[in-house]
Amino acid sequence: MTTVRQRRVGKGTEAAEDQPSEETSVKPDGKILPDPAGGKLWNILSITVGGIVAISLGLLTSVYVATLHENDLWFSNIKEVEREISFRTECGLYYSYYKQMIQATSIQQGIVNCKQYLEPVYFYIYTLFGLQAVYVIALYVTSWLLSGTWLSGLLAACWYITNRVDTTRVEFTIPLRENWALPFFAVQIAAITYLLRAHLQPAQERLTLMAVFIATFLFSLTWQFNQFMMLIQALALFILDSLDMIPTAKVTWLYIIQISGLLLVCVLQFFNSMILGSLLISFNVSVLIARTIQKNLKKGGLLNRLGKLILHVLLVLCLTLLINKFIKKILNLESDEHIFKFLKAKFGFGATRDFDANLYLCEEAFGLLPLNTFSRLSSTLLFYVYGFVLFLLTVAAVIVAFRNLSGSNQVHLKDKMEEYTVTLKPEAAYSLVHTVLFGCLALSTMRMKYLWTSHMCVFASFGLCSAEVWKLILKCLHLYTSQRTQVIKYSIPIITLLYISFKFWPGIMDELSELREFYDPDTVELMNWIKSNTPNTAVFAGSMQLLAGVKLCTGRTLTNHPHYEDKNLRERTKQIYQIYAKRSPGEVHGILRSFGTDYVILEDSICFERRHSRGCRLRDLLDVANGHIMDGLGDNEPDLKPSLYPRFCEEIKKNLPSYTMHFTRVFQNKTFHVYKLAKHK
């Protein structure tokens, strides 16, 4: 096959120089003749085999996670209510909308009835597991595009599977929106990787841009955090464009695609105003405006370029903040204010008593990435290889960026000097900045690690199978020959694959043979009681997590649920949660009845919580937000005062007259207590 070495043309690093391999011939004037028939046949065979391996690995991954899910819950043997309860917390909420849709008469009349072939719940979970196949294939293709060999894609997929604990959680959180979204994000990254390659034909470029748009749209449609992920992506593009490492025209198209995708989602989500107020739209618009204002941004010497660049960054930052503030002011948007309060407190810009922000701060998933993550990733050699490749490409990127800014790329170097010139392909440069920025996100917020670790597999495998990387290393050691480069390029990845196979295959087999069974009798008893003993129109209050299950299993109306991107719903949840605060029975009854509540469910696991430390228990967050001293030994802020009332969830169980006049206990087991509210005039 022909190999490609990067050559800078003009100001960018977009163009690449084709170099002859064993299958190419070169004219005396230096022009490369097309590959002979043998080379073309080899290319076709390689692409065919690589494609078959990609699809096979994707399907195997899908079957693997589906089997783990079945073995963990014995999903095929448990009752429908138990299956639904297994969709914990917000997972149950998302699945409930699917269940509601398939049970609607109008939908049934409009689609083919597939129940005789497959139960609806299996159609749902198999779709999610099928998307895992798409995910793995996209990672495989991205690595293949970066390195030029499908062996790299094979290694990336194997690393993804063997590091499953840190790359996905789909088998136990099936309906989470991220599990729908991340496969499309991976497809988008693969399409961007191809788009940034040099010498694309116009038709190829148009088709790739269409693929990027479709993947961006689907990613945006399926995950509420899409705007923050794509903002990081836009920052990566902005950095690379500013340093002349990727072509400006293609970056402009990507900015427009991001904006268009979000606006289309906004329309389809009934003009979701939170999208219009996103920082991503403000940032992308600001970059396009700043480019128009600042002419000749990429001309001049090093100091001149640096001065223009600093001014450009400041202009974009100011425009972004002004545009975002203007949009939010005009549309009166407050949907995402809790996120910024959380970020402000998380990064040490002042403590907060805001209940919503503290709810995030106290969750382990939104804390720092645990150190044991790196030991797990190192056991498969992934982290070691990743660090090695990251170091090499970072050094190369710094050299290329300095050379671009200093204008030395305009100097015509001699052949001997060109031989030692450090280059970085645009797609490799994007992958580098992408992994650095998403790595910073993962280090700061554990829940976002899945965006980093999956791309870590791609990045590490690309570096290990890249002729450019090994060529650079061998030249530094004065050991370079093309034959030696090819031998190392293939032998080390194969050795790595053999090591992974021998070390982890037995563990995977043991994991697949381990059988468990779903067991949650208290929740099953609660759901069955609700369905049998309450009217269909009854309204239930309780914790967000439990009520999602109530909606799914019983179809009853809820006062609140885990969708937390609406300010009114956040405020309502805080009010409902006063059942775990130190409030009088009359106050709690008044709050619950104001939302039309007929029944309230109290959970001992929340009332007597021990999972979090003092200060992070739900009851502590409520006490602080209400200005009350927290329970237990420990310090309190000086302005906090003792409450005039005991904790509601504890005191109501004593059946005192002041409580029984408002609440009647109608159900209880070891975990749950259900009270019916009196309807006072």
XYZ file of C-alpha atoms in Angstrom:
681
model
C 0.000 0.000 0.000
C 1.129 3.578 -0.452
C 2.128 5.378 2.678
C 1.649 9.087 3.318
C 3.966 11.607 4.908
C 2.707 15.038 5.903
C 3.956 18.072 3.997
C 2.981 21.611 4.923
C 1.774 23.758 2.049
C 1.272 27.466 2.530
C 0.309 28.105 6.128
C -1.359 24.869 7.202
C -0.499 21.260 7.567
C -3.410 20.144 5.452
C -1.577 18.817 2.435
C 0.243 15.529 2.539
C 2.965 14.083 0.376
C 2.494 10.668 -1.118
C 5.538 8.507 -0.703
C 6.251 5.415 -2.737
C 6.023 2.042 -1.130
C 6.986 -1.332 -2.516
C 3.900 -1.373 -4.786
C 4.399 2.107 -6.362
C 6.757 3.303 -9.036
C 8.237 6.758 -9.458
C 8.977 8.667 -12.636
C 12.318 10.470 -13.023
C 10.542 13.793 -12.444
C 9.364 12.582 -9.036
C 5.723 11.946 -9.891
C 4.167 8.810 -8.418
C 2.530 6.397 -10.793
C -0.670 4.602 -9.768
C -0.322 1.339 -7.875
C 0.005 -1.710 -10.078
C -2.750 -4.309 -10.157
C -1.183 -6.298 -7.324
C -1.249 -3.267 -5.024
C -4.895 -2.558 -5.791
C -5.885 -6.144 -5.141
C -3.998 -6.079 -1.855
C -5.799 -2.864 -0.854
C -9.188 -4.366 -1.685
C -8.364 -7.541 0.238
C -7.102 -5.553 3.241
C -10.209 -3.351 3.327
C -12.496 -6.381 2.982
C -10.792 -8.304 5.790
C -10.623 -5.207 7.982
C -14.327 -4.508 7.442
C -15.301 -8.091 8.273
C -13.201 -7.958 11.462
C -14.804 -4.621 12.444
C -18.369 -5.894 12.024
C -17.538 -9.164 13.776
C -16.011 -7.394 16.774
C -18.968 -5.037 16.984
C -21.455 -7.900 17.006
C -19.383 -9.876 19.506
C -19.305 -6.884 21.843
C -23.076 -6.540 21.554
C -23.587 -10.230 22.389
C -21.037 -9.972 25.214
C -22.778 -7.121 27.075
C -26.215 -8.676 26.429
C -25.019 -11.945 27.967
C -23.576 -10.137 30.990
C -26.909 -8.392 31.504
C -28.820 -11.675 31.264
C -26.434 -13.498 33.601
C -26.491 -10.735 36.188
C -30.298 -10.498 36.485
C -31.605 -13.716 34.916
C -33.630 -11.226 32.920
C -35.397 -13.823 30.792
C -36.838 -15.587 33.844
C -38.020 -12.766 36.117
C -41.466 -11.151 36.137
C -42.265 -8.028 34.154
C -42.419 -5.849 37.278
C -38.966 -7.098 38.297
C -37.596 -6.340 34.840
C -38.955 -2.825 35.088
C -37.613 -2.308 38.617
C -34.170 -3.370 37.344
C -34.150 -0.109 35.354
C -33.002 1.894 38.356
C -33.384 5.638 38.986
C -33.730 7.769 35.831
C -33.348 4.656 33.660
C -36.885 3.725 34.665
C -38.169 7.160 33.686
C -36.705 6.909 30.177
C -38.017 3.397 29.631
C -41.473 4.450 30.879
C -41.917 6.738 27.866
C -41.149 3.850 25.520
C -43.644 1.678 27.388
C -46.235 4.431 27.257
C -45.715 4.783 23.506
C -46.062 1.093 22.646
C -49.226 0.827 24.764
C -50.898 3.759 23.023
C -53.679 2.642 20.649
C -52.864 5.233 17.994
C -49.250 4.076 17.789
C -50.280 0.415 17.602
C -52.556 1.185 14.682
C -49.744 2.916 12.837
C -46.944 0.316 13.135
C -46.406 -3.373 12.502
C -47.170 -5.370 15.620
C -43.943 -7.215 16.514
C -45.035 -8.567 19.907
C -45.604 -12.015 18.462
C -41.903 -12.166 17.534
C -40.205 -10.221 20.333
C -41.297 -8.786 23.666
C -41.176 -4.955 23.695
C -38.636 -4.887 26.527
C -36.292 -7.098 24.510
C -36.715 -4.933 21.420
C -35.659 -1.990 23.585
C -32.603 -3.516 25.254
C -31.431 -5.278 22.095
C -31.535 -1.933 20.302
C -29.243 -0.488 22.985
C -26.910 -3.460 22.831
C -26.948 -3.184 19.043
C -25.784 0.412 19.348
C -22.780 -0.930 21.240
C -21.844 -2.700 18.025
C -22.039 0.640 16.218
C -19.907 2.172 18.981
C -17.129 -0.415 18.699
C -17.138 -0.291 14.893
C -16.832 3.518 14.991
C -13.860 3.302 17.395
C -12.293 0.642 15.170
C -12.719 2.754 12.020
C -11.350 5.905 13.689
C -8.189 4.095 14.756
C -7.878 2.520 11.301
C -8.183 5.924 9.607
C -5.541 7.442 11.883
C -2.975 4.668 11.538
C -3.655 3.319 8.074
C -3.977 -0.300 9.225
C -6.991 -2.225 10.487
C -4.711 -3.940 13.001
C -4.964 -0.682 14.958
C -8.758 -0.920 14.948
C -8.556 -4.498 16.202
C -6.340 -3.417 19.085
C -8.649 -0.475 19.928
C -11.690 -2.770 20.055
C -9.879 -5.326 22.227
C -8.808 -2.622 24.647
C -12.376 -1.303 24.779
C -13.684 -4.764 25.689
C -10.983 -5.696 28.218
C -11.354 -2.310 29.939
C -15.165 -2.571 29.953
C -15.455 -1.466 33.594
C -14.020 1.920 32.617
C -15.235 2.272 29.019
C -18.970 1.561 29.355
C -21.716 0.843 31.869
C -24.399 -0.096 29.368
C -25.083 -3.579 30.750
C -26.437 -2.246 34.073
C -27.732 1.219 33.087
C -29.310 0.317 29.772
C -31.782 3.186 29.185
C -29.423 6.033 30.200
C -29.355 8.741 27.565
C -25.565 8.543 27.275
C -25.868 4.941 26.091
C -28.003 6.136 23.194
C -25.752 9.114 22.482
C -22.142 7.941 22.740
C -22.274 5.571 19.730
C -23.347 8.519 17.560
C -20.602 10.669 19.079
C -18.077 7.987 18.127
C -19.457 7.919 14.577
C -19.159 11.703 14.434
C -15.509 11.555 15.532
C -14.791 8.912 12.883
C -16.393 11.128 10.223
C -14.425 14.184 11.392
C -11.230 12.128 11.292
C -11.916 11.259 7.659
C -12.960 14.836 6.820
C -9.648 16.245 8.070
C -7.621 14.013 5.761
C -5.831 15.758 2.912
C -6.718 15.518 -0.779
C -10.380 14.582 -0.422
C -12.426 14.846 -3.599
C -15.318 17.375 -3.468
C -17.879 14.567 -3.541
C -16.096 12.750 -0.706
C -16.007 15.933 1.334
C -19.718 16.616 0.837
C -20.680 13.073 1.810
C -18.450 13.231 4.885
C -19.944 16.550 5.956
C -23.396 14.986 5.640
C -22.281 12.067 7.808
C -20.894 14.492 10.413
C -24.181 16.408 10.441
C -26.361 13.292 10.842
C -24.167 11.909 13.641
C -24.058 15.325 15.373
C -27.829 15.655 15.154
C -28.481 12.176 16.565
C -25.951 12.718 19.354
C -27.574 16.048 20.245
C -31.056 14.555 20.139
C -30.308 11.733 22.566
C -28.324 13.346 25.407
C -29.012 16.451 27.465
C -25.293 17.093 28.045
C -24.534 17.187 24.304
C -23.949 20.938 24.241
C -21.160 20.720 26.841
C -19.435 17.838 25.035
C -19.593 19.636 21.704
C -18.364 22.841 23.342
C -15.184 20.968 24.285
C -15.018 19.685 20.712
C -15.419 23.236 19.399
C -12.608 24.391 21.715
C -10.366 21.683 20.249
C -11.146 22.882 16.728
C -10.574 26.499 17.768
C -7.150 25.712 19.257
C -6.015 23.768 16.199
C -7.323 26.359 13.758
C -5.599 29.151 15.678
C -2.314 27.240 15.502
C -2.704 26.498 11.771
C -2.802 22.754 12.348
C -6.088 22.038 10.540
C -7.681 23.770 7.542
C -9.869 26.745 8.418
C -12.516 26.018 5.776
C -13.269 22.587 7.232
C -13.374 23.984 10.773
C -15.916 26.581 9.649
C -18.152 23.821 8.268
C -17.897 21.931 11.555
C -18.915 25.047 13.537
C -21.937 25.493 11.259
C -22.870 21.809 11.546
C -22.798 21.994 15.359
C -25.051 25.056 15.359
C -27.431 23.579 12.759
C -27.693 20.263 14.609
C -28.553 21.965 17.894
C -31.124 24.277 16.300
C -32.832 21.332 14.603
C -32.981 19.503 17.937
C -34.394 22.654 19.524
C -37.252 22.642 17.011
C -37.941 18.911 17.434
C -37.969 19.295 21.221
C -40.780 21.852 20.972
C -38.377 24.818 21.009
C -36.360 23.778 24.033
C -35.087 27.153 25.224
C -32.155 25.637 27.134
C -30.540 24.791 23.783
C -30.770 28.377 22.551
C -28.981 29.554 25.685
C -26.162 27.028 25.337
C -22.565 28.224 25.466
C -21.828 26.191 22.337
C -24.037 28.311 20.077
C -22.693 31.525 21.622
C -19.081 30.334 21.237
C -19.392 29.191 17.627
C -21.148 32.381 16.567
C -18.490 34.417 18.391
C -15.652 32.638 16.580
C -17.253 33.283 13.195
C -17.813 36.964 14.045
C -14.281 37.403 15.426
C -12.811 35.956 12.241
C -14.704 38.539 10.213
C -13.523 41.387 12.440
C -9.866 40.351 12.592
C -8.253 40.294 9.168
C -4.844 38.785 8.368
C -4.947 36.804 11.600
C -2.510 34.222 10.264
C 0.110 36.502 8.770
C 3.305 37.889 10.238
C 6.189 36.727 12.403
C 6.088 34.878 15.707
C 5.568 37.847 18.046
C 3.102 39.458 15.678
C 1.112 36.212 15.412
C 1.145 35.677 19.174
C -0.178 39.191 19.771
C -2.977 38.699 17.246
C -3.787 35.304 18.713
C -4.084 36.629 22.276
C -6.333 39.433 21.049
C -8.399 36.915 19.070
C -8.897 34.664 22.109
C -9.957 37.610 24.274
C -12.353 38.845 21.596
C -13.969 35.400 21.232
C -14.275 35.015 25.019
C -15.901 38.424 25.476
C -18.272 37.926 22.550
C -19.269 34.494 23.853
C -20.169 35.829 27.291
C -22.002 38.854 25.867
C -24.028 36.845 23.339
C -24.873 34.158 25.900
C -25.946 36.700 28.503
C -28.020 38.562 25.921
C -29.841 35.393 24.778
C -30.562 34.299 28.353
C -31.789 37.771 29.258
C -34.106 38.019 26.258
C -35.518 34.503 26.687
C -35.417 34.574 30.518
C -33.475 31.291 30.648
C -32.501 29.699 33.960
C -32.599 25.998 33.037
C -28.865 25.382 33.380
C -27.996 27.729 36.236
C -27.545 24.781 38.625
C -24.735 23.451 36.425
C -22.782 26.695 36.632
C -23.341 26.890 40.388
C -22.016 23.335 40.628
C -18.941 24.167 38.512
C -18.259 27.321 40.503
C -18.315 25.428 43.802
C -16.454 22.400 42.432
C -13.469 24.399 41.239
C -13.163 26.415 44.419
C -14.754 29.718 43.461
C -16.735 29.875 46.671
C -18.889 27.519 48.734
C -22.603 27.325 48.076
C -25.701 26.386 50.031
C -27.644 25.850 46.853
C -29.453 22.526 47.236
C -29.240 21.536 43.571
C -25.523 22.302 43.246
C -24.716 20.420 46.459
C -26.756 17.446 45.263
C -24.264 17.108 42.394
C -21.196 17.918 44.502
C -21.987 15.147 46.960
C -22.403 12.440 44.332
C -19.310 10.305 43.773
C -19.986 10.264 40.034
C -19.395 14.021 39.862
C -16.208 13.897 41.929
C -12.612 13.496 40.803
C -11.569 10.415 38.862
C -10.369 7.783 41.391
C -6.712 6.785 41.185
C -7.548 3.070 40.982
C -8.909 3.771 37.489
C -5.332 4.125 36.257
C -4.216 0.853 37.819
C -7.047 -0.965 36.011
C -6.187 0.713 32.713
C -2.500 -0.091 33.230
C -3.191 -3.798 33.758
C -4.126 -4.065 30.057
C -1.096 -1.915 29.056
C -3.545 0.699 27.736
C -2.502 3.534 30.037
C 1.227 2.907 29.523
C 0.892 2.980 25.738
C -1.452 5.955 25.903
C 0.986 7.973 28.002
C 3.857 7.111 25.670
C 1.955 8.122 22.518
C 0.537 11.222 24.204
C 4.028 12.421 25.136
C 5.447 11.883 21.641
C 2.585 13.544 19.794
C 2.434 16.437 22.253
C 6.113 17.179 21.578
C 5.479 16.918 17.830
C 2.421 19.214 18.125
C 4.405 21.861 20.039
C 7.134 21.818 17.378
C 4.634 22.064 14.518
C 2.636 24.819 16.258
C 5.802 26.848 16.921
C 6.917 26.413 13.334
C 3.502 27.483 12.025
C 3.338 30.563 14.242
C 6.899 31.613 13.434
C 6.218 31.382 9.712
C 9.099 28.994 9.064
C 6.810 26.794 7.030
C 7.116 29.271 4.200
C 10.822 28.628 3.900
C 11.772 26.162 1.181
C 13.907 23.595 2.969
C 16.456 21.409 1.303
C 15.774 17.720 0.830
C 18.165 16.809 3.623
C 16.411 19.128 6.078
C 12.970 17.883 5.037
C 14.026 14.400 6.002
C 14.126 15.462 9.679
C 11.093 17.775 9.673
C 8.523 16.876 12.336
C 4.989 16.818 10.926
C 1.557 16.051 12.310
C -1.412 15.152 10.134
C -4.540 17.275 10.765
C -6.588 14.248 11.832
C -3.858 13.172 14.265
C -3.619 16.716 15.636
C -7.382 16.751 16.232
C -7.263 13.369 17.977
C -4.462 14.649 20.231
C -6.260 17.813 21.379
C -9.553 15.910 21.674
C -8.045 13.339 24.039
C -6.284 16.016 26.117
C -9.428 18.111 26.634
C -11.700 15.159 27.350
C -9.001 13.752 29.619
C -9.147 16.951 31.677
C -12.937 16.607 31.829
C -12.694 12.982 32.991
C -10.090 13.795 35.644
C -12.346 16.484 37.092
C -15.660 14.596 36.794
C -15.692 10.817 37.064
C -19.034 10.362 35.292
C -17.502 11.775 32.108
C -14.663 9.255 32.012
C -16.468 7.139 29.407
C -15.923 9.903 26.857
C -12.177 9.760 27.523
C -11.434 6.080 28.055
C -13.070 4.967 24.802
C -11.047 7.502 22.834
C -7.987 6.501 24.862
C -8.278 3.052 23.260
C -8.348 4.659 19.801
C -5.478 7.033 20.490
C -3.164 4.443 22.039
C -3.772 1.857 19.316
C -3.237 4.468 16.598
C 0.113 5.460 18.089
C 1.258 1.883 18.469
C 0.402 1.063 14.842
C 1.471 4.363 13.262
C 4.402 4.341 10.848
C 4.889 8.084 11.472
C 5.289 7.587 15.230
C 7.801 4.734 14.880
C 9.641 6.605 12.136
C 10.072 9.589 14.463
C 11.318 7.382 17.307
C 13.778 5.448 15.140
C 15.158 8.632 13.576
C 15.772 10.064 17.038
C 17.698 6.882 17.879
C 19.501 6.942 14.470
C 18.078 3.484 13.703
C 15.598 4.355 10.963
C 15.020 2.186 7.936
C 11.672 1.718 6.196
C 11.843 -2.049 6.647
C 12.546 -1.742 10.367
C 9.640 0.672 10.728
C 7.247 -1.765 9.050
C 8.413 -4.677 11.211
C 7.939 -2.724 14.446
C 4.630 -1.237 13.277
C 3.096 -4.706 13.012
C 5.048 -6.822 15.495
C 4.518 -4.740 18.639
C 0.714 -4.464 18.200
C 0.529 -8.223 17.547
C 2.568 -8.945 20.686
C 0.276 -6.605 22.642
C -2.820 -8.391 21.317
C -1.376 -11.762 22.266
C -0.599 -10.494 25.782
C -4.141 -9.145 26.219
C -5.667 -12.384 24.904
C -3.666 -14.709 27.131
C -4.124 -12.555 30.234
C -7.815 -11.627 29.966
C -9.512 -14.397 27.966
C -9.859 -16.720 31.011
C -11.318 -13.875 33.075
C -13.848 -13.053 30.371
C -14.918 -16.694 30.201
C -15.312 -16.833 33.989
C -17.335 -13.626 33.889
C -19.664 -15.045 31.252
C -20.207 -18.209 33.302
C -21.058 -16.348 36.529
C -24.819 -16.440 37.153
C -26.845 -14.178 39.464
C -30.517 -13.311 39.885
C -32.468 -10.100 40.435
C -33.784 -9.844 43.998
C -35.621 -6.822 45.406
C -38.764 -8.127 47.148
C -39.546 -4.895 49.019
C -39.755 -2.802 45.847
C -41.740 -5.513 44.061
C -44.190 -5.618 46.987
C -44.552 -1.822 46.904
C -45.272 -1.676 43.161
C -47.794 -4.512 43.348
C -49.559 -2.817 46.273
C -49.782 0.492 44.393
C -51.280 -1.190 41.318
C -53.815 -3.145 43.390
C -54.817 -0.633 46.068
C -54.710 2.864 44.594
C -56.816 4.475 41.854
C -55.238 5.005 38.437
C -55.533 8.758 38.947
C -53.643 8.784 42.273
C -50.733 11.245 42.561
C -47.543 10.077 44.314
C -44.707 12.048 45.919
C -41.297 10.759 47.006
C -37.684 10.623 45.915
C -36.881 11.234 42.236
C -35.285 7.814 41.859
C -38.180 5.835 43.315
C -40.885 7.798 41.528
C -39.309 6.968 38.169
C -39.962 3.311 39.006
C -43.485 4.101 40.197
C -44.277 5.753 36.861
C -42.837 2.823 34.916
C -44.370 -0.023 36.925
C -47.759 1.451 37.819
C -48.431 4.331 35.442
C -49.456 6.588 38.349
C -49.046 10.369 38.203
C -45.928 11.842 39.849
C -45.187 15.133 41.548
C -41.514 15.087 40.478
C -39.012 12.908 38.604
C -35.273 12.770 37.741
C -35.372 15.097 34.717
C -33.341 17.890 36.293
C -32.908 20.386 33.424
C -35.982 22.441 34.313
C -35.830 25.108 37.026
C -39.468 24.711 38.099
C -39.056 20.942 38.418
C -35.871 21.408 40.461
C -37.678 23.768 42.806
C -40.609 21.362 43.074
C -38.253 18.482 43.937
C -36.636 20.554 46.684
C -40.069 21.265 48.142
C -41.147 17.611 47.972
C -37.905 16.607 49.705
C -38.990 18.536 52.803
C -40.411 15.164 53.885
C -36.793 14.394 54.901
C -36.178 17.797 56.523
C -37.035 19.217 59.963
C -40.454 20.636 59.216
C -43.829 20.563 60.956
C -46.466 18.061 59.764
C -48.776 20.919 58.813
C -46.086 22.531 56.630
C -45.221 19.272 54.885
C -48.890 18.468 54.318
C -49.470 21.926 52.839
C -46.494 21.585 50.492
C -47.521 18.141 49.273
C -51.168 19.090 48.770
C -50.132 22.187 46.801
C -48.810 19.748 44.175
C -51.969 17.617 44.286
C -50.340 14.742 46.198
C -52.565 11.853 47.313
C -49.834 9.501 48.615
C -46.284 10.055 49.814
C -43.621 7.319 49.949
C -40.905 7.548 52.607
C -37.707 5.494 52.306
C -35.671 4.407 55.332
C -32.559 4.320 53.127
C -32.844 8.108 52.750
C -34.196 9.011 56.174
C -31.422 7.061 57.956
C -28.831 7.337 55.197
C -25.273 6.202 55.897
C -23.917 5.996 52.339
C -22.658 9.581 52.373
C -20.636 11.272 55.076
C -22.043 14.020 57.281
C -22.659 17.118 55.216
C -23.537 15.152 52.081
C -26.524 13.146 53.277
C -29.761 14.338 51.686
C -31.108 15.355 55.076
C -27.951 17.448 55.692
C -28.318 19.272 52.370
C -31.915 20.092 53.244
C -30.982 21.254 56.747
C -28.301 23.605 55.437
C -30.573 24.941 52.676
C -33.262 25.572 55.330
C -30.778 27.245 57.688
C -30.856 24.422 60.256
C -28.060 22.691 62.174
C -27.167 19.230 60.832
C -27.570 16.032 62.850
C -24.659 14.243 64.497
C -21.238 15.204 65.772
C -19.325 17.765 63.768
C -19.045 21.442 62.984
C -21.839 23.640 61.684
C -21.643 27.034 60.064
C -22.156 29.744 62.721
C -25.369 31.193 61.282
C -27.201 27.857 61.249
C -29.849 27.497 63.945
C -31.629 24.528 65.588
C -34.982 23.678 64.017
C -38.166 24.083 66.015
C -39.382 20.716 64.746
C -37.974 17.167 64.647
C -37.198 15.414 61.371
C -40.480 14.660 59.608
C -39.588 11.220 58.202
C -38.624 9.972 61.676
C -41.382 11.581 63.721
C -44.279 10.528 61.474
C -43.646 6.869 62.367
C -44.612 7.548 66.002
C -48.249 8.076 64.973
C -48.636 11.244 67.065
C -52.001 13.067 66.742
C -50.355 16.080 65.093
C -49.248 13.759 62.298
C -52.191 11.356 62.052
C -54.587 14.237 61.451
C -52.763 14.870 58.157
C -51.310 11.458 57.216
C -52.604 7.880 57.438
C -50.183 4.997 56.958
C -51.597 2.602 54.380
C -48.574 0.429 53.544
C -45.221 -0.481 55.022
C -42.455 -3.028 54.722
C -38.794 -3.124 55.741
C -37.865 -0.395 53.255
C -40.894 1.746 52.383
C -43.693 3.536 54.236
C -46.670 4.882 52.271
C -48.982 7.521 53.764
C -52.273 8.787 52.395
C -52.822 12.523 52.734
C -55.961 13.906 54.339
C -57.828 16.286 52.045
C -58.654 19.197 54.346
C -60.895 21.932 53.070
